[in-house]
Coordinates of C-alpha atoms in Angstrom, one line a residue:
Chain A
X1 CA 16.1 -11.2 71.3
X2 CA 18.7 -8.3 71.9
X3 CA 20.7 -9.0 68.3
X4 CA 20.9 -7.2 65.5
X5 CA 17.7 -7.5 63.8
X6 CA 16.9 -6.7 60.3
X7 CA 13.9 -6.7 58.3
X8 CA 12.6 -8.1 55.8
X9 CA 14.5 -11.4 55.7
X10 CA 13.8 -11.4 51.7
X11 CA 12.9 -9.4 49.0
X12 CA 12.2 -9.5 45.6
X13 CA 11.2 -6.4 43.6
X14 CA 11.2 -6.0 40.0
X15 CA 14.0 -3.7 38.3
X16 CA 13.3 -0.1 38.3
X17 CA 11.6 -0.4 42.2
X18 CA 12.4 1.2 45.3
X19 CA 13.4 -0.8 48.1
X20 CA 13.5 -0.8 51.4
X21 CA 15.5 -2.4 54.4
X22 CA 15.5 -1.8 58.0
X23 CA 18.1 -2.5 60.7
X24 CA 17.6 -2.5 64.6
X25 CA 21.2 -2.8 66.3
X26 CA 22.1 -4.3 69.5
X27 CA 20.4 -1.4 72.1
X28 CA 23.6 -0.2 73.4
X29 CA 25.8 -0.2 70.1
X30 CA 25.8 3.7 68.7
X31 CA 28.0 2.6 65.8
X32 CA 25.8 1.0 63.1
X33 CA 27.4 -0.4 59.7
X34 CA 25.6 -1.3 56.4
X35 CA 27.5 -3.9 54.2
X36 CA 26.7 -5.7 51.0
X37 CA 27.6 -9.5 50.4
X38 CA 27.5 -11.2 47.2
X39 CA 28.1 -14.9 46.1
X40 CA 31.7 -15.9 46.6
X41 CA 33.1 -12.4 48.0
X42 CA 33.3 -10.9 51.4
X43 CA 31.2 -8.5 53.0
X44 CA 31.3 -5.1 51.2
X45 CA 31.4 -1.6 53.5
X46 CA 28.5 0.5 52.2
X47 CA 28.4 3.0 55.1
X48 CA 28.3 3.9 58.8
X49 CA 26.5 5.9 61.7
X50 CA 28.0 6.8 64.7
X51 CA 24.3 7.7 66.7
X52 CA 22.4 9.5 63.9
X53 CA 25.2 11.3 62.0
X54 CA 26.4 9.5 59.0
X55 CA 30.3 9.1 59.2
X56 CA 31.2 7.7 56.2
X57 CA 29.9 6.2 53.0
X58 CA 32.0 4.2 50.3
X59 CA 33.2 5.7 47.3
X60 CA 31.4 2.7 45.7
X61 CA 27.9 4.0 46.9
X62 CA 25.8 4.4 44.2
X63 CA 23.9 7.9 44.6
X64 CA 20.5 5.5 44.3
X65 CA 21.2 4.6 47.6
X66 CA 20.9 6.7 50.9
X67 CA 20.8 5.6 54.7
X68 CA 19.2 7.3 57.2
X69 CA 19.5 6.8 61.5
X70 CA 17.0 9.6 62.1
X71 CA 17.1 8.9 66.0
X72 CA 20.4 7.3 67.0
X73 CA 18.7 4.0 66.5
X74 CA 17.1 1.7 64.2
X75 CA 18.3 2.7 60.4
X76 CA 17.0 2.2 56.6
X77 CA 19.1 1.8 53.4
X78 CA 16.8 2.4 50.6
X79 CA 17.9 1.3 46.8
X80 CA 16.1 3.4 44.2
X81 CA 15.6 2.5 40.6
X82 CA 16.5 -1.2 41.7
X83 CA 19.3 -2.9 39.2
X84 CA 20.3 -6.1 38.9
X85 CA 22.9 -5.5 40.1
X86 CA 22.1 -4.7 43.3
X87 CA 21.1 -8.4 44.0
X88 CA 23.1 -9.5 46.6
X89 CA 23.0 -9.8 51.1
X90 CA 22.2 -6.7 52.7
X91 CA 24.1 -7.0 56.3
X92 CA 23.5 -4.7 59.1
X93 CA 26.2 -4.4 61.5
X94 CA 26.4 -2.6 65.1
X95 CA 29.4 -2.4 67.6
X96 CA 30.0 0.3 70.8
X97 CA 32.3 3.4 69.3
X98 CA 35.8 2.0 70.9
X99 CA 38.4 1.8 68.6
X100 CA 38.8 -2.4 69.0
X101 CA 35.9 -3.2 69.4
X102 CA 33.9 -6.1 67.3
X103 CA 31.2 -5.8 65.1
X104 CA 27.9 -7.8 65.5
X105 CA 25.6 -9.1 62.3
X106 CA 21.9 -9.1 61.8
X107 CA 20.7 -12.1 59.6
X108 CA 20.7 -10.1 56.8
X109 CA 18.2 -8.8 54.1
X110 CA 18.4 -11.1 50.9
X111 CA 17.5 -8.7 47.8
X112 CA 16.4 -10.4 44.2
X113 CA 16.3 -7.6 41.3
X114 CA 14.3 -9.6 38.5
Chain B
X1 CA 46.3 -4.4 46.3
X2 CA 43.2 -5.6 48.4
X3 CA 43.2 -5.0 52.2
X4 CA 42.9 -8.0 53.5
X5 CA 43.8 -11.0 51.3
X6 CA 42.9 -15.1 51.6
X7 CA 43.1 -18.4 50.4
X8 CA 39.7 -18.8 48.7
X9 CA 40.4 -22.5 49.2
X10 CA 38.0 -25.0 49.2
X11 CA 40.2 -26.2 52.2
X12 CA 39.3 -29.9 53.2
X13 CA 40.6 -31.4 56.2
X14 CA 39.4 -34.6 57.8
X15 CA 37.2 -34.7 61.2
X16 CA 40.0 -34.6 64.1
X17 CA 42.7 -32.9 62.2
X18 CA 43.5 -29.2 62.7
X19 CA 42.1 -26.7 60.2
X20 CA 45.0 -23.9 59.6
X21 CA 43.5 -20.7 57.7
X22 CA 45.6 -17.7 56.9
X23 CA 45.0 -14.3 55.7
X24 CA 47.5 -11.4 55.2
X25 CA 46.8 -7.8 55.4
X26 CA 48.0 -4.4 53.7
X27 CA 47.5 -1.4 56.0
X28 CA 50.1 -1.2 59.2
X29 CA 48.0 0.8 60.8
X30 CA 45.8 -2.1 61.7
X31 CA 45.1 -2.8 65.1
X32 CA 42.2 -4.8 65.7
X33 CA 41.6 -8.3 63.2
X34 CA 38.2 -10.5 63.9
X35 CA 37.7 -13.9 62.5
X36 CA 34.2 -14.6 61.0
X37 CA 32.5 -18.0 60.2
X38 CA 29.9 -17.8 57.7
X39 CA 27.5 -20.9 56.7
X40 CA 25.8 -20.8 53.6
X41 CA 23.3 -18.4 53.5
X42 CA 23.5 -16.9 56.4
X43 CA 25.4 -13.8 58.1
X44 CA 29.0 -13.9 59.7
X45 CA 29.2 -14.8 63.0
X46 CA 32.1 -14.1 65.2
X47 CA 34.6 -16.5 66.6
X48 CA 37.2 -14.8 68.1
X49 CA 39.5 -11.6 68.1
X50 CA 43.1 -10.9 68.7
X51 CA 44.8 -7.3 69.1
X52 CA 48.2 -7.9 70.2
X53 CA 50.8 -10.3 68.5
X54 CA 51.4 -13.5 69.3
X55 CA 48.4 -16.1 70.1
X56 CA 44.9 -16.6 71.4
X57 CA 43.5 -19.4 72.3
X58 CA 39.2 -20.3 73.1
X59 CA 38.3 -23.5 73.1
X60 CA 39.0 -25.8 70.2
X61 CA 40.1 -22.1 68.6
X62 CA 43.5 -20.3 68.1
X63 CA 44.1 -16.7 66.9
X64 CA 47.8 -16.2 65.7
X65 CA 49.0 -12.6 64.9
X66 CA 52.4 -11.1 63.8
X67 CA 52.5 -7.6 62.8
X68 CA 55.8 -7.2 62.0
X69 CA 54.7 -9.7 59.2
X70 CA 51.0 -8.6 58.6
X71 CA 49.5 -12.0 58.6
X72 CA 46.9 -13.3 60.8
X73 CA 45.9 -17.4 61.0
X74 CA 42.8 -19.0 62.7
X75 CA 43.7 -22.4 63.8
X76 CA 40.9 -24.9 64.4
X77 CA 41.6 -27.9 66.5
X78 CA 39.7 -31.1 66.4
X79 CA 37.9 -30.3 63.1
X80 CA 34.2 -31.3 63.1
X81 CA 31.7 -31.5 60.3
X82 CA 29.8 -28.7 61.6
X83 CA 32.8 -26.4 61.5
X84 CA 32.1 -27.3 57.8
X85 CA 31.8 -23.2 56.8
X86 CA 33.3 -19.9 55.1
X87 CA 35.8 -18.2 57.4
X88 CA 35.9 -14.4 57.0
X89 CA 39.3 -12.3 58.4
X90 CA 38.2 -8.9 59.0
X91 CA 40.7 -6.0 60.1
X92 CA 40.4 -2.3 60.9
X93 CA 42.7 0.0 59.8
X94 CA 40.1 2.8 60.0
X95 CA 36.3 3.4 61.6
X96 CA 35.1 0.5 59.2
X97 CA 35.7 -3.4 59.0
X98 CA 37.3 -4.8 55.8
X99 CA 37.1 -8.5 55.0
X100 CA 38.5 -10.7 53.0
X101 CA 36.7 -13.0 50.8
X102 CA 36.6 -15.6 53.1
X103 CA 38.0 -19.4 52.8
X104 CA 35.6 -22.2 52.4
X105 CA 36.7 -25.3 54.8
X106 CA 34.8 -29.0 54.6
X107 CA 35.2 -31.3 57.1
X108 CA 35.3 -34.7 55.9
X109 CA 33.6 -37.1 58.8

């Protein structure tokens, strides 16, 4: 499968937990996007890399979260001190670094806070 | 004022008639504009792309785009149930995609 892949699928972690999500992009895509999706709204922007340096993060961005792209390649978004709140999609995006160029989706991490 | 705006809907249209979504946009500066479909869930998917005004057609889909007017419309020919799904519009204005919050189309059989 050369998709976006993201891991794990679900996840359901008691308020006050860490969590966290990996994304593997498409192998060729250097620019890698983190958005969050919840019920009736369109995907959110949370942040992006451009290979391992982290270009920009929403002003939105809770500092109990942080992304890391250590190599260029796969990435994590951890949560800490898990609200409930921050139920909702995780989406992983990658695309190549040309202007025009469109975004691909993994199938998404599916958080729970309970 | 939101970037990108849309019809929430529910849009219903019945199987074999043409599906017209619309969805307007804020910064002028944008240049690229993707349409999404998004089934219940799971993650968007996309359907097609347009950068220069006027239309695009793939299949059974058309991509309309006037920037003068800073609206962009996904037409869907030959609705069938399985096109049943929420439609994102997603534009760049910047280094990051912002979407819209999608319209929900049914197709009736």
């Amino acid at each position: 499968d050369t998709g976006v892949s993201q891991n794990p699928r679900h996840k359901i972690t008691k308020r006050g937990q860490n969590v966290t999500f990996r994304c593997d992009p498409i192998s060729e895509h250097n620019r890698l996007y983190w958005y969050r999706q919840t019920l009736g709204q369109g995907p959110e922007f949370l942040t992006y890399f451009q290979n391992e340096a982290q270009l920009e993060k929403s002003r939105l961005l809770s500092d109990r979260f942080s992304a890391e792209r250590p190599k260029g390649s796969f990435s994590t978004l951890e949560i800490q001190r898990t609200e409930q709140g921050d139920s909702a999609m995780y989406l992983c995006a990658s695309n190549l670094p040309h202007r025009n160029t469109e975004a691909f989706f993994g199938q998404g991490t599916r958080l729970t806070v309970v | 004022q939101k970037e990108v705006e849309q019809n929430s809907g529910p849009l219903s249209v019945p199987e074999g008639a043409i599906a017209s979504l619309n969805c307007t946009y804020s910064d002028r500066g944008s240049q690229s504009f993707f349409w999404y479909r998004q089934y219940s869930g799971k993650s968007p998917e996309l359907i097609m792309f347009i950068y220069s005004n006027g239309d695009k057609e793939d299949g059974r889909f058309t991509a309309q785009l006037n920037k003068a007017s800073q609206y962009v419309s996904l037409l869907i020919r030959d609705s069938q149930p399985s096109d049943s799904a929420t439609y994102l519009c997603a534009v760049i204005p910047g280094n990051q995609f912002y979407f819209g919050t999608g319209t929900s189309l049914t197709v009736i059989p």
